[in-house]
JSON list of C-alpha atoms and ligand atoms in Angstrom, two decimals:
[
{"chain": "A", "resi": 207, "resn": "MET", "atom": "CA", "xyz": [72.37, -74.67, 65.70]},
{"chain": "A", "resi": 208, "resn": "SER", "atom": "CA", "xyz": [72.51, -76.52, 62.66]},
{"chain": "A", "resi": 209, "resn": "GLU", "atom": "CA", "xyz": [70.42, -75.59, 59.46]},
{"chain": "A", "resi": 210, "resn": "SER", "atom": "CA", "xyz": [68.87, -79.73, 60.54]},
{"chain": "A", "resi": 211, "resn": "ASP", "atom": "CA", "xyz": [67.84, -78.17, 64.03]},
{"chain": "A", "resi": 212, "resn": "CYS", "atom": "CA", "xyz": [66.46, -75.38, 63.50]},
{"chain": "A", "resi": 213, "resn": "ILE", "atom": "CA", "xyz": [63.43, -74.60, 64.20]},
{"chain": "A", "resi": 214, "resn": "PHE", "atom": "CA", "xyz": [62.64, -71.73, 61.66]},
{"chain": "A", "resi": 215, "resn": "CYS", "atom": "CA", "xyz": [63.83, -74.00, 58.98]},
{"chain": "A", "resi": 216, "resn": "LYS", "atom": "CA", "xyz": [61.62, -76.32, 60.08]},
{"chain": "A", "resi": 217, "resn": "ILE", "atom": "CA", "xyz": [58.68, -73.93, 59.76]},
{"chain": "A", "resi": 218, "resn": "VAL", "atom": "CA", "xyz": [59.60, -72.95, 56.42]},
{"chain": "A", "resi": 219, "resn": "ALA", "atom": "CA", "xyz": [59.82, -76.80, 55.28]},
{"chain": "A", "resi": 220, "resn": "GLY", "atom": "CA", "xyz": [56.18, -77.03, 57.01]},
{"chain": "A", "resi": 221, "resn": "THR", "atom": "CA", "xyz": [57.09, -79.95, 59.20]},
{"chain": "A", "resi": 222, "resn": "ILE", "atom": "CA", "xyz": [56.40, -77.22, 62.19]},
{"chain": "A", "resi": 223, "resn": "PRO", "atom": "CA", "xyz": [53.10, -75.28, 62.15]},
{"chain": "A", "resi": 224, "resn": "CYS", "atom": "CA", "xyz": [53.19, -71.34, 62.53]},
{"chain": "A", "resi": 225, "resn": "THR", "atom": "CA", "xyz": [50.46, -68.42, 61.57]},
{"chain": "A", "resi": 226, "resn": "LYS", "atom": "CA", "xyz": [51.16, -67.78, 58.58]},
{"chain": "A", "resi": 227, "resn": "ILE", "atom": "CA", "xyz": [51.08, -63.65, 57.68]},
{"chain": "A", "resi": 228, "resn": "TYR", "atom": "CA", "xyz": [52.87, -63.92, 54.20]},
{"chain": "A", "resi": 229, "resn": "GLU", "atom": "CA", "xyz": [55.03, -66.22, 51.76]},
{"chain": "A", "resi": 230, "resn": "ASP", "atom": "CA", "xyz": [56.45, -65.48, 48.26]},
{"chain": "A", "resi": 231, "resn": "GLU", "atom": "CA", "xyz": [59.42, -67.49, 47.11]},
{"chain": "A", "resi": 232, "resn": "LYS", "atom": "CA", "xyz": [62.42, -65.98, 49.53]},
{"chain": "A", "resi": 233, "resn": "VAL", "atom": "CA", "xyz": [60.01, -64.87, 52.24]},
{"chain": "A", "resi": 234, "resn": "LEU", "atom": "CA", "xyz": [58.03, -65.98, 55.04]},
{"chain": "A", "resi": 235, "resn": "ALA", "atom": "CA", "xyz": [55.85, -64.01, 58.03]},
{"chain": "A", "resi": 236, "resn": "PHE", "atom": "CA", "xyz": [54.36, -65.47, 60.50]},
{"chain": "A", "resi": 237, "resn": "LEU", "atom": "CA", "xyz": [53.00, -64.40, 64.11]},
{"chain": "A", "resi": 238, "resn": "ASP", "atom": "CA", "xyz": [55.50, -64.58, 66.99]},
{"chain": "A", "resi": 239, "resn": "ILE", "atom": "CA", "xyz": [54.46, -67.79, 69.01]},
{"chain": "A", "resi": 240, "resn": "GLY", "atom": "CA", "xyz": [55.85, -65.60, 72.24]},
{"chain": "A", "resi": 241, "resn": "PRO", "atom": "CA", "xyz": [54.44, -62.32, 71.41]},
{"chain": "A", "resi": 242, "resn": "ILE", "atom": "CA", "xyz": [55.73, -58.90, 73.13]},
{"chain": "A", "resi": 243, "resn": "SER", "atom": "CA", "xyz": [52.45, -57.73, 71.99]},
{"chain": "A", "resi": 244, "resn": "GLU", "atom": "CA", "xyz": [49.54, -58.66, 69.99]},
{"chain": "A", "resi": 245, "resn": "GLY", "atom": "CA", "xyz": [50.31, -58.72, 66.31]},
{"chain": "A", "resi": 246, "resn": "HIS", "atom": "CA", "xyz": [54.05, -59.15, 67.05]},
{"chain": "A", "resi": 247, "resn": "THR", "atom": "CA", "xyz": [54.95, -60.94, 63.46]},
{"chain": "A", "resi": 248, "resn": "LEU", "atom": "CA", "xyz": [58.54, -62.45, 62.45]},
{"chain": "A", "resi": 249, "resn": "VAL", "atom": "CA", "xyz": [59.88, -61.73, 59.14]},
{"chain": "A", "resi": 250, "resn": "ILE", "atom": "CA", "xyz": [62.39, -64.58, 57.77]},
{"chain": "A", "resi": 251, "resn": "THR", "atom": "CA", "xyz": [63.92, -65.72, 54.23]},
{"chain": "A", "resi": 252, "resn": "LYS", "atom": "CA", "xyz": [63.12, -69.48, 52.96]},
{"chain": "A", "resi": 253, "resn": "GLU", "atom": "CA", "xyz": [66.68, -70.35, 53.18]},
{"chain": "A", "resi": 254, "resn": "HIS", "atom": "CA", "xyz": [68.97, -70.44, 56.29]},
{"chain": "A", "resi": 255, "resn": "PHE", "atom": "CA", "xyz": [71.35, -68.02, 57.23]},
{"chain": "A", "resi": 256, "resn": "THR", "atom": "CA", "xyz": [72.61, -67.27, 61.00]},
{"chain": "A", "resi": 257, "resn": "LYS", "atom": "CA", "xyz": [72.81, -63.57, 60.88]},
{"chain": "A", "resi": 258, "resn": "MET", "atom": "CA", "xyz": [72.51, -60.57, 58.76]},
{"chain": "A", "resi": 259, "resn": "ASP", "atom": "CA", "xyz": [76.08, -59.97, 57.33]},
{"chain": "A", "resi": 260, "resn": "LYS", "atom": "CA", "xyz": [75.78, -64.20, 56.53]},
{"chain": "A", "resi": 261, "resn": "CYS", "atom": "CA", "xyz": [73.53, -63.41, 54.49]},
{"chain": "A", "resi": 262, "resn": "ASN", "atom": "CA", "xyz": [73.53, -62.10, 50.41]},
{"chain": "A", "resi": 263, "resn": "SER", "atom": "CA", "xyz": [72.64, -58.95, 49.73]},
{"chain": "A", "resi": 264, "resn": "GLU", "atom": "CA", "xyz": [69.52, -60.61, 47.19]},
{"chain": "A", "resi": 265, "resn": "THR", "atom": "CA", "xyz": [68.15, -62.17, 50.05]},
{"chain": "A", "resi": 266, "resn": "LEU", "atom": "CA", "xyz": [68.32, -59.70, 52.35]},
{"chain": "A", "resi": 267, "resn": "SER", "atom": "CA", "xyz": [66.83, -56.99, 49.59]},
{"chain": "A", "resi": 268, "resn": "ALA", "atom": "CA", "xyz": [64.16, -59.48, 49.56]},
{"chain": "A", "resi": 269, "resn": "VAL", "atom": "CA", "xyz": [63.09, -59.53, 52.69]},
{"chain": "A", "resi": 270, "resn": "VAL", "atom": "CA", "xyz": [63.61, -55.91, 53.49]},
{"chain": "A", "resi": 271, "resn": "SER", "atom": "CA", "xyz": [61.36, -54.82, 50.18]},
{"chain": "A", "resi": 272, "resn": "VAL", "atom": "CA", "xyz": [58.43, -56.81, 51.91]},
{"chain": "A", "resi": 273, "resn": "LEU", "atom": "CA", "xyz": [58.67, -54.74, 54.99]},
{"chain": "A", "resi": 274, "resn": "PRO", "atom": "CA", "xyz": [56.83, -51.85, 54.31]},
{"chain": "A", "resi": 275, "resn": "ARG", "atom": "CA", "xyz": [53.69, -53.86, 52.83]},
{"chain": "A", "resi": 276, "resn": "ILE", "atom": "CA", "xyz": [53.98, -55.90, 56.32]},
{"chain": "A", "resi": 277, "resn": "THR", "atom": "CA", "xyz": [54.59, -53.30, 58.72]},
{"chain": "A", "resi": 278, "resn": "ALA", "atom": "CA", "xyz": [51.61, -51.59, 57.32]},
{"chain": "A", "resi": 279, "resn": "ALA", "atom": "CA", "xyz": [49.38, -54.53, 57.77]},
{"chain": "A", "resi": 280, "resn": "VAL", "atom": "CA", "xyz": [50.40, -55.40, 60.54]},
{"chain": "A", "resi": 281, "resn": "SER", "atom": "CA", "xyz": [50.00, -52.04, 62.40]},
{"chain": "A", "resi": 282, "resn": "GLN", "atom": "CA", "xyz": [47.01, -50.92, 60.60]},
{"chain": "A", "resi": 283, "resn": "ALA", "atom": "CA", "xyz": [45.29, -54.44, 62.05]},
{"chain": "A", "resi": 284, "resn": "MET", "atom": "CA", "xyz": [46.63, -53.65, 65.20]},
{"chain": "A", "resi": 285, "resn": "GLN", "atom": "CA", "xyz": [45.25, -50.41, 65.23]},
{"chain": "A", "resi": 286, "resn": "ALA", "atom": "CA", "xyz": [48.99, -49.41, 66.55]},
{"chain": "A", "resi": 287, "resn": "ASP", "atom": "CA", "xyz": [50.39, -45.70, 67.19]},
{"chain": "A", "resi": 288, "resn": "GLY", "atom": "CA", "xyz": [53.94, -46.99, 66.25]},
{"chain": "A", "resi": 289, "resn": "TYR", "atom": "CA", "xyz": [56.03, -50.44, 65.48]},
{"chain": "A", "resi": 290, "resn": "ASN", "atom": "CA", "xyz": [59.62, -51.46, 66.12]},
{"chain": "A", "resi": 291, "resn": "VAL", "atom": "CA", "xyz": [61.16, -53.38, 63.66]},
{"chain": "A", "resi": 292, "resn": "LEU", "atom": "CA", "xyz": [64.24, -55.72, 64.86]},
{"chain": "A", "resi": 293, "resn": "CYS", "atom": "CA", "xyz": [66.43, -57.76, 63.95]},
{"chain": "A", "resi": 294, "resn": "ASN", "atom": "CA", "xyz": [68.48, -59.50, 67.08]},
{"chain": "A", "resi": 295, "resn": "ASN", "atom": "CA", "xyz": [72.23, -61.31, 65.99]},
{"chain": "A", "resi": 296, "resn": "GLY", "atom": "CA", "xyz": [74.16, -62.68, 67.57]},
{"chain": "A", "resi": 297, "resn": "ARG", "atom": "CA", "xyz": [73.70, -63.81, 71.67]},
{"chain": "A", "resi": 298, "resn": "ALA", "atom": "CA", "xyz": [74.88, -61.18, 72.94]},
{"chain": "A", "resi": 299, "resn": "ALA", "atom": "CA", "xyz": [72.62, -59.13, 71.07]},
{"chain": "A", "resi": 300, "resn": "GLY", "atom": "CA", "xyz": [69.41, -61.16, 72.38]},
{"chain": "A", "resi": 301, "resn": "GLN", "atom": "CA", "xyz": [69.10, -63.56, 69.48]},
{"chain": "A", "resi": 302, "resn": "LEU", "atom": "CA", "xyz": [67.83, -66.86, 70.51]},
{"chain": "A", "resi": 303, "resn": "VAL", "atom": "CA", "xyz": [66.84, -68.27, 66.86]},
{"chain": "A", "resi": 304, "resn": "GLU", "atom": "CA", "xyz": [69.67, -68.65, 64.85]},
{"chain": "A", "resi": 305, "resn": "HIS", "atom": "CA", "xyz": [68.17, -68.15, 61.75]},
{"chain": "A", "resi": 306, "resn": "ILE", "atom": "CA", "xyz": [68.00, -64.69, 60.54]},
{"chain": "A", "resi": 307, "resn": "HIS", "atom": "CA", "xyz": [64.67, -63.24, 61.37]},
{"chain": "A", "resi": 308, "resn": "PHE", "atom": "CA", "xyz": [62.60, -59.20, 61.44]},
{"chain": "A", "resi": 309, "resn": "HIS", "atom": "CA", "xyz": [60.42, -58.92, 64.37]},
{"chain": "A", "resi": 310, "resn": "ILE", "atom": "CA", "xyz": [57.69, -56.86, 63.26]},
{"chain": "A", "resi": 311, "resn": "ILE", "atom": "CA", "xyz": [56.35, -55.41, 67.03]},
{"chain": "A", "resi": 312, "resn": "PRO", "atom": "CA", "xyz": [53.17, -53.25, 67.18]},
{"chain": "A", "resi": 313, "resn": "ARG", "atom": "CA", "xyz": [53.27, -50.35, 69.55]},
{"chain": "A", "resi": 314, "resn": "LYS", "atom": "CA", "xyz": [50.41, -48.39, 71.81]},
{"chain": "A", "resi": 315, "resn": "THR", "atom": "CA", "xyz": [51.26, -44.82, 72.75]},
{"chain": "A", "resi": 316, "resn": "GLY", "atom": "CA", "xyz": [52.42, -45.81, 76.58]},
{"chain": "A", "resi": 317, "resn": "ASP", "atom": "CA", "xyz": [52.80, -49.33, 76.43]},
{"chain": "A", "resi": 318, "resn": "GLY", "atom": "CA", "xyz": [55.18, -49.42, 78.43]},
{"chain": "A", "resi": 319, "resn": "VAL", "atom": "CA", "xyz": [56.74, -52.54, 75.81]},
{"chain": "A", "resi": 320, "resn": "PHE", "atom": "CA", "xyz": [60.34, -51.39, 76.29]},
{"chain": "A", "resi": 321, "resn": "GLY", "atom": "CA", "xyz": [61.37, -47.40, 76.06]},
{"chain": "A", "resi": 322, "resn": "ARG", "atom": "CA", "xyz": [64.84, -45.58, 75.42]},
{"chain": "A", "resi": 323, "resn": "TRP", "atom": "CA", "xyz": [68.06, -47.56, 75.72]},
{"chain": "A", "resi": 324, "resn": "PRO", "atom": "CA", "xyz": [70.64, -46.47, 78.16]},
{"chain": "A", "resi": 325, "resn": "SER", "atom": "CA", "xyz": [72.63, -43.92, 76.30]},
{"chain": "A", "resi": 326, "resn": "PHE", "atom": "CA", "xyz": [76.31, -41.90, 76.35]},
{"chain": "A", "resi": 327, "resn": "GLU", "atom": "CA", "xyz": [78.53, -39.48, 75.06]},
{"chain": "A", "resi": 328, "resn": "TYR", "atom": "CA", "xyz": [81.58, -40.49, 73.56]},
{"chain": "A", "resi": 329, "resn": "PRO", "atom": "CA", "xyz": [84.86, -38.40, 74.90]},
{"chain": "A", "resi": 330, "resn": "GLN", "atom": "CA", "xyz": [86.74, -36.17, 72.56]},
{"chain": "A", "resi": 331, "resn": "GLY", "atom": "CA", "xyz": [88.30, -37.50, 69.53]},
{"chain": "A", "resi": 332, "resn": "LYS", "atom": "CA", "xyz": [86.29, -41.01, 70.53]},
{"chain": "A", "resi": 333, "resn": "ALA", "atom": "CA", "xyz": [83.98, -40.87, 67.72]},
{"chain": "A", "resi": 334, "resn": "ARG", "atom": "CA", "xyz": [86.45, -40.08, 64.85]},
{"chain": "A", "resi": 335, "resn": "GLU", "atom": "CA", "xyz": [88.45, -43.14, 65.98]},
{"chain": "A", "resi": 336, "resn": "LEU", "atom": "CA", "xyz": [85.69, -45.57, 65.73]},
{"chain": "A", "resi": 337, "resn": "ALA", "atom": "CA", "xyz": [84.53, -44.64, 62.65]},
{"chain": "A", "resi": 338, "resn": "GLU", "atom": "CA", "xyz": [88.11, -45.09, 61.13]},
{"chain": "A", "resi": 339, "resn": "LYS", "atom": "CA", "xyz": [88.28, -48.61, 62.81]},
{"chain": "A", "resi": 340, "resn": "ILE", "atom": "CA", "xyz": [84.88, -49.59, 61.14]},
{"chain": "A", "resi": 341, "resn": "CYS", "atom": "CA", "xyz": [85.64, -47.55, 58.32]},
{"chain": "A", "resi": 342, "resn": "ALA", "atom": "CA", "xyz": [88.78, -50.20, 57.50]},
{"chain": "A", "resi": 343, "resn": "LYS", "atom": "CA", "xyz": [86.68, -53.12, 57.78]},
{"chain": "A", "resi": 344, "resn": "LEU", "atom": "CA", "xyz": [84.26, -52.09, 55.11]},
{"chain": "B", "resi": 8, "resn": "LIG", "atom": "P1", "xyz": [65.27, -63.72, 68.58]},
{"chain": "B", "resi": 8, "resn": "LIG", "atom": "O1", "xyz": [65.26, -64.04, 70.26]},
{"chain": "B", "resi": 8, "resn": "LIG", "atom": "O2", "xyz": [65.39, -62.83, 68.17]},
{"chain": "B", "resi": 8, "resn": "LIG", "atom": "O3", "xyz": [66.19, -64.53, 68.25]},
{"chain": "B", "resi": 8, "resn": "LIG", "atom": "O4", "xyz": [63.56, -64.17, 68.78]},
{"chain": "B", "resi": 8, "resn": "LIG", "atom": "C1", "xyz": [63.24, -65.21, 68.64]},
{"chain": "B", "resi": 8, "resn": "LIG", "atom": "C2", "xyz": [61.61, -65.51, 68.69]},
{"chain": "B", "resi": 8, "resn": "LIG", "atom": "O5", "xyz": [61.13, -66.38, 67.75]},
{"chain": "B", "resi": 8, "resn": "LIG", "atom": "C3", "xyz": [61.36, -65.03, 69.82]},
{"chain": "B", "resi": 8, "resn": "LIG", "atom": "O6", "xyz": [60.48, -63.75, 69.98]},
{"chain": "B", "resi": 8, "resn": "LIG", "atom": "C4", "xyz": [60.39, -66.50, 69.95]},
{"chain": "B", "resi": 8, "resn": "LIG", "atom": "O7", "xyz": [59.33, -66.49, 70.78]},
{"chain": "B", "resi": 8, "resn": "LIG", "atom": "C5", "xyz": [59.78, -66.83, 68.49]},
{"chain": "B", "resi": 8, "resn": "LIG", "atom": "N1", "xyz": [59.72, -68.49, 68.16]},
{"chain": "B", "resi": 8, "resn": "LIG", "atom": "C6", "xyz": [60.34, -68.92, 68.78]},
{"chain": "B", "resi": 8, "resn": "LIG", "atom": "N2", "xyz": [59.55, -70.74, 68.10]},
{"chain": "B", "resi": 8, "resn": "LIG", "atom": "C7", "xyz": [58.75, -70.06, 67.55]},
{"chain": "B", "resi": 8, "resn": "LIG", "atom": "C8", "xyz": [58.06, -70.59, 66.82]},
{"chain": "B", "resi": 8, "resn": "LIG", "atom": "N3", "xyz": [57.82, -71.94, 66.31]},
{"chain": "B", "resi": 8, "resn": "LIG", "atom": "N4", "xyz": [56.89, -70.29, 65.81]},
{"chain": "B", "resi": 8, "resn": "LIG", "atom": "C9", "xyz": [56.44, -68.63, 66.12]},
{"chain": "B", "resi": 8, "resn": "LIG", "atom": "N5", "xyz": [57.97, -68.23, 66.77]},
{"chain": "B", "resi": 8, "resn": "LIG", "atom": "C10", "xyz": [59.02, -68.81, 67.07]},
{"chain": "B", "resi": 9, "resn": "LIG", "atom": "ZN1", "xyz": [67.06, -72.04, 59.86]}
]
């Protein structure tokens, strides 16, 4: 998906409507059109970046710095017991719109929206081996 046919860039440009929650120079937040819970909000960079590792730290910081305010507003307004902040990166991780965005998903106790993911245990030595691989890329 290129910038010119990116749906979120069109929302930023105002050529596609949105239900706006918040806007500043670098950040836009609006209601998700296909919510998983009432008040499900998307917080996006105004500039087009496909995913987190392609985004510069200044722009990402601008988004992250408004998350406390927006998560507080969304969860208080929805009388949520909690909320998830999710950022899907890449098709394999469930990203459909290739323009970086954070989902804020208000949650109620026992709502069953989604639960714990399946987890496993590393065999002896595996965690260290993986950590070394990752650190070598930092
Ligand atoms: P993701 O799977 O993380 O890429 O999520 C993309 C999200 O964007 C989905 O939850 C969609 O419902 C939402 N979405 C797609 N188009 C629009 C739109 N025009 N306005 C608001 N939300 C949208
Ligand atoms: Zn875009």
